[in-house]
Amino acid sequence: MKLHHAVFLASAALFAAACRQDMHDQPKHKPFTGSVLFKDHRSARPLVAGTVARGQLMEDEHLWTGKIDGKPAETFPAALAAHFGGGADWQARMLARGHDRFQIQCTPCHGSVGDGNGMIVQRGMKRPPSYHIDRLQKAPPGYFFDVITNGFGAMFDQRDRIQVEDRWAIVAYLRALQLSQNAQYADLSAEQRDELDHPKPRTEGQSHSTEHGR
Amino acid sequence: MAQVFPKSSNTLSKASIVVAGLVVAALGLATININRTTYVNTQSMPIDQVVQFTHTHHVGSLGIDCRFCHFSVEESSFAGIPPSKTCMGCHSVVWKDAPILEPVRESYRNDTSVEWTRVHDLPEFVYFNHSIHVNKGVGCESCHGRVDKMPLMMRENSLNMEWCLACHRAPEKFLRPKDKVFTMGWDPVKELGVSQEELGLKLKEENHVQSRTNCATCHR
C-alpha cells in the first residue's frame, strides 16, 4: 500500500465517521419542522374546518368569550374554581397565576403597575391607556377578557399565547392592581397605617433585597 | 545471491504490527475528537437565519421574559415559537419599514411561516422535554447560556450525551429555585449567600428531583 493510498483511506474513514447522520435526521417531524410535502412547507397541518379538539368545545360562552348573552360579563366564570384547584383558596391561586402571567405578557407595554408606561412604550410604541382611568375602573371583567382575546386598538390579540383560564387570571390580577393603585388611607388596616405613618429607615440589607426582581 | 531482506527486517516486521495497531487507534481517537470539536458540531457559531433576531436587545435591554415568545415551555416538550403576530405587536409600529424585518411582515401578510433554522437541533433518537426541566428548577441559562448576551443565537453547549449526563448524574450542580428559572445571570452565592451544592441538594430534596441515567429516560 502506497502512502497516498493510506492517506486517502484514513481521510475517507474520517469523513465517513462524520457523515452518517441517518439516525440523527430521521424522516419524522418535530414541532414546526419544515416539510417539502405540503405547499406551505408546514408539517403542522391546519385543522380541518369543524374540528373540535378535546377540551375545546367552547360551549361556555362566559368562559370563552367573556360575554353573557352578548354583553361583557360582570362576573368571573364559575368554571375557573375547578381549574385553579378549588378549595377555600383557589382565588388566591388564580391571583398568583394572574400576577405571574401579567408580568410575562403585559408589562412590556402596560408597565408593572398598569399605568401604560412599559418598556416598549419608552422605545416608541403608542402608550396604552392606564388601567386606572375612570372608564377602565368601571369596565366589567368580561371587557378586559375580550380585549386580551381579540385585541383592541394597537394591541394585537393574545389568544394564541395565553390560555383561556390564564386570561381570566390576568383580569383578576388587573382588578387587584386597580384596587392597589387607587387605595385610600381609610382602606388600610391599623397595622398598615402605622407602617405608612412611621416608615422604617431602610437598612442596606433591605435595599439590596428589593433589587432582586427585574 | 545476497539475501533480499537484511536481518534487521525481522525486528521491523514485528514492530510494524505494533505500529499499525497504534495508527488505527490514533485514527480512531482523532475521529472521535474531531467530531467533538466546536468546529464540527457548530457550537458557539451564530447560525444564519432569515431574520437577524437579537436576544441581546429583546431580553437584555428590553427585559422581555423568555415566556413572552416561548410560551409553551412550561407545558410542552417544545418551548414554542410565537406567531408572526407577536412580532408585529411591536413591529407594526417600531421599525415598521426596516428591510431586515421584511420576512416577518411577509409572513404576517400572507399567512406563511418565517423559516427559522433550529439552533438546538437534538438527534432524532433523543426525546427531550422542556417542561419537566423548567418545572423542576433547571434554568434556561444552564443549557442555553447567557442568551441575553447573544446578539445572534448560538449554541452555548455541545449537547453531547456526556454533557446531558453531567447534569442527569448530579442535578444538584445546576438546580435553582423555581422562580429563578427564567432569570439570566442568577448566582446562588450572590443572591442567597449559599453555595450551589448546598442549595442544589436542598432543592433536589424539596422538589423530588432524581438522578436519571437510565437509557430509556432519553432514548425511547
Tab-separated table of N, CA and C in Angstrom, chain A residues 85-178:
chain	number	residue	atom	x	y	z
A	85	GLY	N	-57.969	24.601	41.098
A	85	GLY	CA	-57.792	23.637	42.184
A	85	GLY	C	-58.861	23.655	43.255
A	86	GLY	N	-59.866	24.538	43.138
A	86	GLY	CA	-60.963	24.560	44.100
A	86	GLY	C	-60.489	24.846	45.516
A	87	GLY	N	-61.304	24.430	46.500
A	87	GLY	CA	-60.959	24.665	47.895
A	87	GLY	C	-61.201	26.108	48.284
A	88	ALA	N	-60.747	26.459	49.480
A	88	ALA	CA	-61.029	27.794	50.005
A	88	ALA	C	-60.158	28.858	49.344
A	89	ASP	N	-58.997	28.463	48.873
A	89	ASP	CA	-58.048	29.485	48.420
A	89	ASP	C	-57.776	29.450	46.916
A	90	TRP	N	-58.738	28.968	46.134
A	90	TRP	CA	-58.493	28.919	44.691
A	90	TRP	C	-58.338	30.319	44.104
A	91	GLN	N	-59.028	31.292	44.704
A	91	GLN	CA	-58.930	32.647	44.161
A	91	GLN	C	-57.536	33.233	44.377
A	92	ALA	N	-56.950	32.877	45.524
A	92	ALA	CA	-55.582	33.345	45.792
A	92	ALA	C	-54.627	32.742	44.774
A	93	ARG	N	-54.859	31.442	44.457
A	93	ARG	CA	-54.008	30.791	43.456
A	93	ARG	C	-54.198	31.418	42.087
A	94	MET	N	-55.444	31.773	41.775
A	94	MET	CA	-55.718	32.399	40.477
A	94	MET	C	-55.024	33.759	40.404
A	95	LEU	N	-55.073	34.523	41.505
A	95	LEU	CA	-54.429	35.832	41.524
A	95	LEU	C	-52.916	35.698	41.349
A	96	ALA	N	-52.338	34.697	42.014
A	96	ALA	CA	-50.887	34.490	41.912
A	96	ALA	C	-50.512	34.152	40.473
A	97	ARG	N	-51.313	33.280	39.871
A	97	ARG	CA	-51.081	32.914	38.470
A	97	ARG	C	-51.246	34.151	37.572
A	98	GLY	N	-52.266	34.942	37.863
A	98	GLY	CA	-52.517	36.150	37.090
A	98	GLY	C	-51.354	37.129	37.193
A	99	HIS	N	-50.822	37.265	38.398
A	99	HIS	CA	-49.660	38.136	38.626
A	99	HIS	C	-48.496	37.704	37.752
A	100	ASP	N	-48.239	36.400	37.819
A	100	ASP	CA	-47.156	35.795	37.062
A	100	ASP	C	-47.318	36.052	35.555
A	101	ARG	N	-48.509	35.730	35.043
A	101	ARG	CA	-48.756	35.891	33.600
A	101	ARG	C	-48.750	37.363	33.204
A	102	PHE	N	-49.241	38.232	34.091
A	102	PHE	CA	-49.244	39.664	33.801
A	102	PHE	C	-47.804	40.159	33.631
A	103	GLN	N	-46.945	39.721	34.548
A	103	GLN	CA	-45.536	40.127	34.478
A	103	GLN	C	-44.907	39.716	33.150
A	104	ILE	N	-45.259	38.513	32.684
A	104	ILE	CA	-44.653	37.998	31.457
A	104	ILE	C	-45.235	38.669	30.224
A	105	GLN	N	-46.546	38.688	30.129
A	105	GLN	CA	-47.204	39.029	28.872
A	105	GLN	C	-47.627	40.484	28.751
A	106	CYS	N	-47.839	41.175	29.852
A	106	CYS	CA	-48.459	42.502	29.769
A	106	CYS	C	-47.506	43.655	30.073
A	107	THR	N	-46.563	43.412	31.017
A	107	THR	CA	-45.722	44.530	31.477
A	107	THR	C	-44.879	45.198	30.384
A	108	PRO	N	-44.443	44.479	29.333
A	108	PRO	CA	-43.639	45.186	28.336
A	108	PRO	C	-44.321	46.454	27.808
A	109	CYS	N	-45.648	46.441	27.661
A	109	CYS	CA	-46.354	47.646	27.205
A	109	CYS	C	-47.042	48.371	28.362
A	110	HIS	N	-47.763	47.612	29.213
A	110	HIS	CA	-48.628	48.262	30.198
A	110	HIS	C	-47.900	48.668	31.474
A	111	GLY	N	-46.664	48.225	31.644
A	111	GLY	CA	-45.920	48.562	32.853
A	111	GLY	C	-46.348	47.702	34.021
A	112	SER	N	-45.502	47.574	35.036
A	112	SER	CA	-45.827	46.604	36.083
A	112	SER	C	-46.933	47.078	37.019
A	113	VAL	N	-47.298	48.362	37.010
A	113	VAL	CA	-48.462	48.764	37.796
A	113	VAL	C	-49.661	49.095	36.904
A	114	GLY	N	-49.512	48.833	35.608
A	114	GLY	CA	-50.650	49.028	34.712
A	114	GLY	C	-50.933	50.473	34.348
A	115	ASP	N	-49.914	51.333	34.474
A	115	ASP	CA	-50.140	52.745	34.149
A	115	ASP	C	-49.834	53.054	32.681
A	116	GLY	N	-49.447	52.023	31.919
A	116	GLY	CA	-49.198	52.236	30.489
A	116	GLY	C	-47.801	52.732	30.181
A	117	ASN	N	-46.908	52.671	31.162
A	117	ASN	CA	-45.543	53.141	30.922
A	117	ASN	C	-44.553	51.988	30.833
A	118	GLY	N	-44.884	50.998	30.030
A	118	GLY	CA	-43.995	49.846	29.878
A	118	GLY	C	-42.742	50.202	29.105
A	119	MET	N	-41.800	49.276	29.121
A	119	MET	CA	-40.516	49.487	28.447
A	119	MET	C	-40.681	49.787	26.954
A	120	ILE	N	-41.608	49.067	26.306
A	120	ILE	CA	-41.765	49.206	24.856
A	120	ILE	C	-42.291	50.601	24.518
A	121	VAL	N	-43.096	51.143	25.443
A	121	VAL	CA	-43.644	52.483	25.222
A	121	VAL	C	-42.502	53.504	25.218
A	122	GLN	N	-41.532	53.253	26.106
A	122	GLN	CA	-40.370	54.154	26.149
A	122	GLN	C	-39.542	54.049	24.869
A	123	ARG	N	-39.737	52.975	24.110
A	123	ARG	CA	-38.997	52.802	22.854
A	123	ARG	C	-39.819	53.158	21.626
A	124	GLY	N	-40.933	53.844	21.814
A	124	GLY	CA	-41.621	54.378	20.647
A	124	GLY	C	-43.001	53.827	20.357
A	125	MET	N	-43.455	52.863	21.147
A	125	MET	CA	-44.822	52.379	20.926
A	125	MET	C	-45.804	53.420	21.450
A	126	LYS	N	-47.034	53.354	20.908
A	126	LYS	CA	-48.088	54.216	21.410
A	126	LYS	C	-48.378	53.807	22.854
A	127	ARG	N	-48.568	54.797	23.720
A	127	ARG	CA	-48.824	54.488	25.125
A	127	ARG	C	-50.258	53.973	25.287
A	128	PRO	N	-50.406	52.769	25.838
A	128	PRO	CA	-51.767	52.276	26.064
A	128	PRO	C	-52.405	53.043	27.221
A	129	PRO	N	-53.738	53.091	27.282
A	129	PRO	CA	-54.356	53.798	28.402
A	129	PRO	C	-54.023	53.125	29.732
A	130	SER	N	-53.938	53.925	30.764
A	130	SER	CA	-53.725	53.383	32.104
A	130	SER	C	-54.971	52.616	32.529
A	131	TYR	N	-54.800	51.537	33.301
A	131	TYR	CA	-55.962	50.800	33.819
A	131	TYR	C	-56.702	51.615	34.868
A	132	HIS	N	-56.063	52.720	35.289
A	132	HIS	CA	-56.608	53.431	36.444
A	132	HIS	C	-57.425	54.653	36.057
A	133	ILE	N	-57.718	54.789	34.760
A	133	ILE	CA	-58.615	55.870	34.363
A	133	ILE	C	-60.050	55.455	34.669
A	134	ASP	N	-60.911	56.428	34.745
A	134	ASP	CA	-62.287	56.182	35.179
A	134	ASP	C	-63.000	55.132	34.316
A	135	ARG	N	-62.819	55.250	32.982
A	135	ARG	CA	-63.522	54.331	32.081
A	135	ARG	C	-63.156	52.873	32.368
A	136	LEU	N	-61.862	52.615	32.575
A	136	LEU	CA	-61.440	51.228	32.775
A	136	LEU	C	-61.670	50.747	34.208
A	137	GLN	N	-61.692	51.696	35.154
A	137	GLN	CA	-62.055	51.316	36.530
A	137	GLN	C	-63.457	50.727	36.544
A	138	LYS	N	-64.321	51.300	35.666
A	138	LYS	CA	-65.727	50.892	35.682
A	138	LYS	C	-66.011	49.732	34.729
A	139	ALA	N	-65.043	49.401	33.871
A	139	ALA	CA	-65.290	48.341	32.886
A	139	ALA	C	-65.411	46.988	33.579
A	140	PRO	N	-66.339	46.148	33.097
A	140	PRO	CA	-66.523	44.830	33.721
A	140	PRO	C	-65.393	43.868	33.327
A	141	PRO	N	-65.193	42.799	34.126
A	141	PRO	CA	-64.120	41.829	33.832
A	141	PRO	C	-64.194	41.278	32.408
A	142	GLY	N	-65.425	41.033	31.952
A	142	GLY	CA	-65.614	40.469	30.614
A	142	GLY	C	-65.034	41.363	29.526
A	143	TYR	N	-65.013	42.670	29.774
A	143	TYR	CA	-64.460	43.609	28.795
A	143	TYR	C	-62.958	43.382	28.632
A	144	PHE	N	-62.258	43.261	29.769
A	144	PHE	CA	-60.802	43.049	29.710
A	144	PHE	C	-60.486	41.701	29.052
A	145	PHE	N	-61.301	40.701	29.397
A	145	PHE	CA	-61.094	39.377	28.809
A	145	PHE	C	-61.209	39.457	27.292
A	146	ASP	N	-62.206	40.201	26.840
A	146	ASP	CA	-62.443	40.335	25.400
A	146	ASP	C	-61.262	41.039	24.719
A	147	VAL	N	-60.710	42.056	25.386
A	147	VAL	CA	-59.583	42.788	24.794
A	147	VAL	C	-58.361	41.873	24.673
A	148	ILE	N	-58.090	41.069	25.721
A	148	ILE	CA	-56.948	40.149	25.648
A	148	ILE	C	-57.174	39.131	24.523
A	149	THR	N	-58.418	38.656	24.421
A	149	THR	CA	-58.734	37.600	23.464
A	149	THR	C	-58.761	38.097	22.019
A	150	ASN	N	-59.292	39.284	21.814
A	150	ASN	CA	-59.482	39.763	20.439
A	150	ASN	C	-58.669	40.990	20.073
A	151	GLY	N	-57.941	41.545	21.028
A	151	GLY	CA	-57.154	42.738	20.750
A	151	GLY	C	-57.998	43.988	20.802
A	152	PHE	N	-57.340	45.145	20.830
A	152	PHE	CA	-58.052	46.420	20.868
A	152	PHE	C	-57.074	47.501	20.431
A	153	GLY	N	-57.492	48.352	19.506
A	153	GLY	CA	-56.614	49.433	19.056
A	153	GLY	C	-55.308	48.883	18.516
A	154	ALA	N	-54.194	49.367	19.060
A	154	ALA	CA	-52.878	48.938	18.570
A	154	ALA	C	-52.496	47.564	19.097
A	155	MET	N	-53.249	47.064	20.088
A	155	MET	CA	-52.899	45.786	20.717
A	155	MET	C	-53.456	44.617	19.912
A	156	PHE	N	-52.549	43.714	19.541
A	156	PHE	CA	-52.977	42.513	18.820
A	156	PHE	C	-53.626	41.543	19.797
A	157	ASP	N	-54.413	40.606	19.267
A	157	ASP	CA	-54.979	39.611	20.174
A	157	ASP	C	-53.876	38.726	20.730
A	158	GLN	N	-54.087	38.248	21.960
A	158	GLN	CA	-53.053	37.467	22.645
A	158	GLN	C	-53.494	36.032	22.845
A	159	ARG	N	-54.586	35.623	22.156
A	159	ARG	CA	-55.172	34.322	22.493
A	159	ARG	C	-54.294	33.136	22.111
A	160	ASP	N	-53.383	33.323	21.157
A	160	ASP	CA	-52.522	32.201	20.778
A	160	ASP	C	-51.549	31.835	21.883
A	161	ARG	N	-51.153	32.841	22.661
A	161	ARG	CA	-50.096	32.596	23.638
A	161	ARG	C	-50.591	32.489	25.066
A	162	ILE	N	-51.795	32.989	25.354
A	162	ILE	CA	-52.294	32.930	26.730
A	162	ILE	C	-53.557	32.085	26.759
A	163	GLN	N	-53.500	30.999	27.524
A	163	GLN	CA	-54.648	30.103	27.596
A	163	GLN	C	-55.827	30.800	28.262
A	164	VAL	N	-57.002	30.278	27.982
A	164	VAL	CA	-58.221	30.976	28.357
A	164	VAL	C	-58.314	31.237	29.878
A	165	GLU	N	-57.962	30.224	30.686
A	165	GLU	CA	-58.060	30.412	32.134
A	165	GLU	C	-57.030	31.432	32.614
A	166	ASP	N	-55.873	31.429	31.965
A	166	ASP	CA	-54.842	32.393	32.331
A	166	ASP	C	-55.270	33.818	31.990
A	167	ARG	N	-56.051	33.951	30.909
A	167	ARG	CA	-56.550	35.290	30.561
A	167	ARG	C	-57.443	35.810	31.675
A	168	TRP	N	-58.295	34.924	32.189
A	168	TRP	CA	-59.163	35.331	33.313
A	168	TRP	C	-58.327	35.651	34.549
A	169	ALA	N	-57.276	34.869	34.768
A	169	ALA	CA	-56.416	35.121	35.929
A	169	ALA	C	-55.767	36.498	35.801
A	170	ILE	N	-55.382	36.849	34.580
A	170	ILE	CA	-54.788	38.173	34.360
A	170	ILE	C	-55.814	39.264	34.654
A	171	VAL	N	-57.059	39.037	34.228
A	171	VAL	CA	-58.116	40.019	34.506
A	171	VAL	C	-58.278	40.193	36.019
A	172	ALA	N	-58.237	39.067	36.746
A	172	ALA	CA	-58.382	39.138	38.206
A	172	ALA	C	-57.236	39.951	38.805
A	173	TYR	N	-56.024	39.714	38.309
A	173	TYR	CA	-54.869	40.455	38.841
A	173	TYR	C	-54.970	41.933	38.497
A	174	LEU	N	-55.501	42.190	37.302
A	174	LEU	CA	-55.685	43.574	36.855
A	174	LEU	C	-56.630	44.322	37.786
A	175	ARG	N	-57.668	43.612	38.236
A	175	ARG	CA	-58.598	44.175	39.220
A	175	ARG	C	-57.867	44.500	40.528
A	176	ALA	N	-56.968	43.576	40.922
A	176	ALA	CA	-56.200	43.797	42.150
A	176	ALA	C	-55.301	45.024	41.991
A	177	LEU	N	-54.722	45.172	40.791
A	177	LEU	CA	-53.880	46.343	40.525
A	177	LEU	C	-54.691	47.626	40.636
A	178	GLN	N	-55.895	47.589	40.063
A	178	GLN	CA	-56.748	48.780	40.113
A	178	GLN	C	-57.056	49.151	41.554
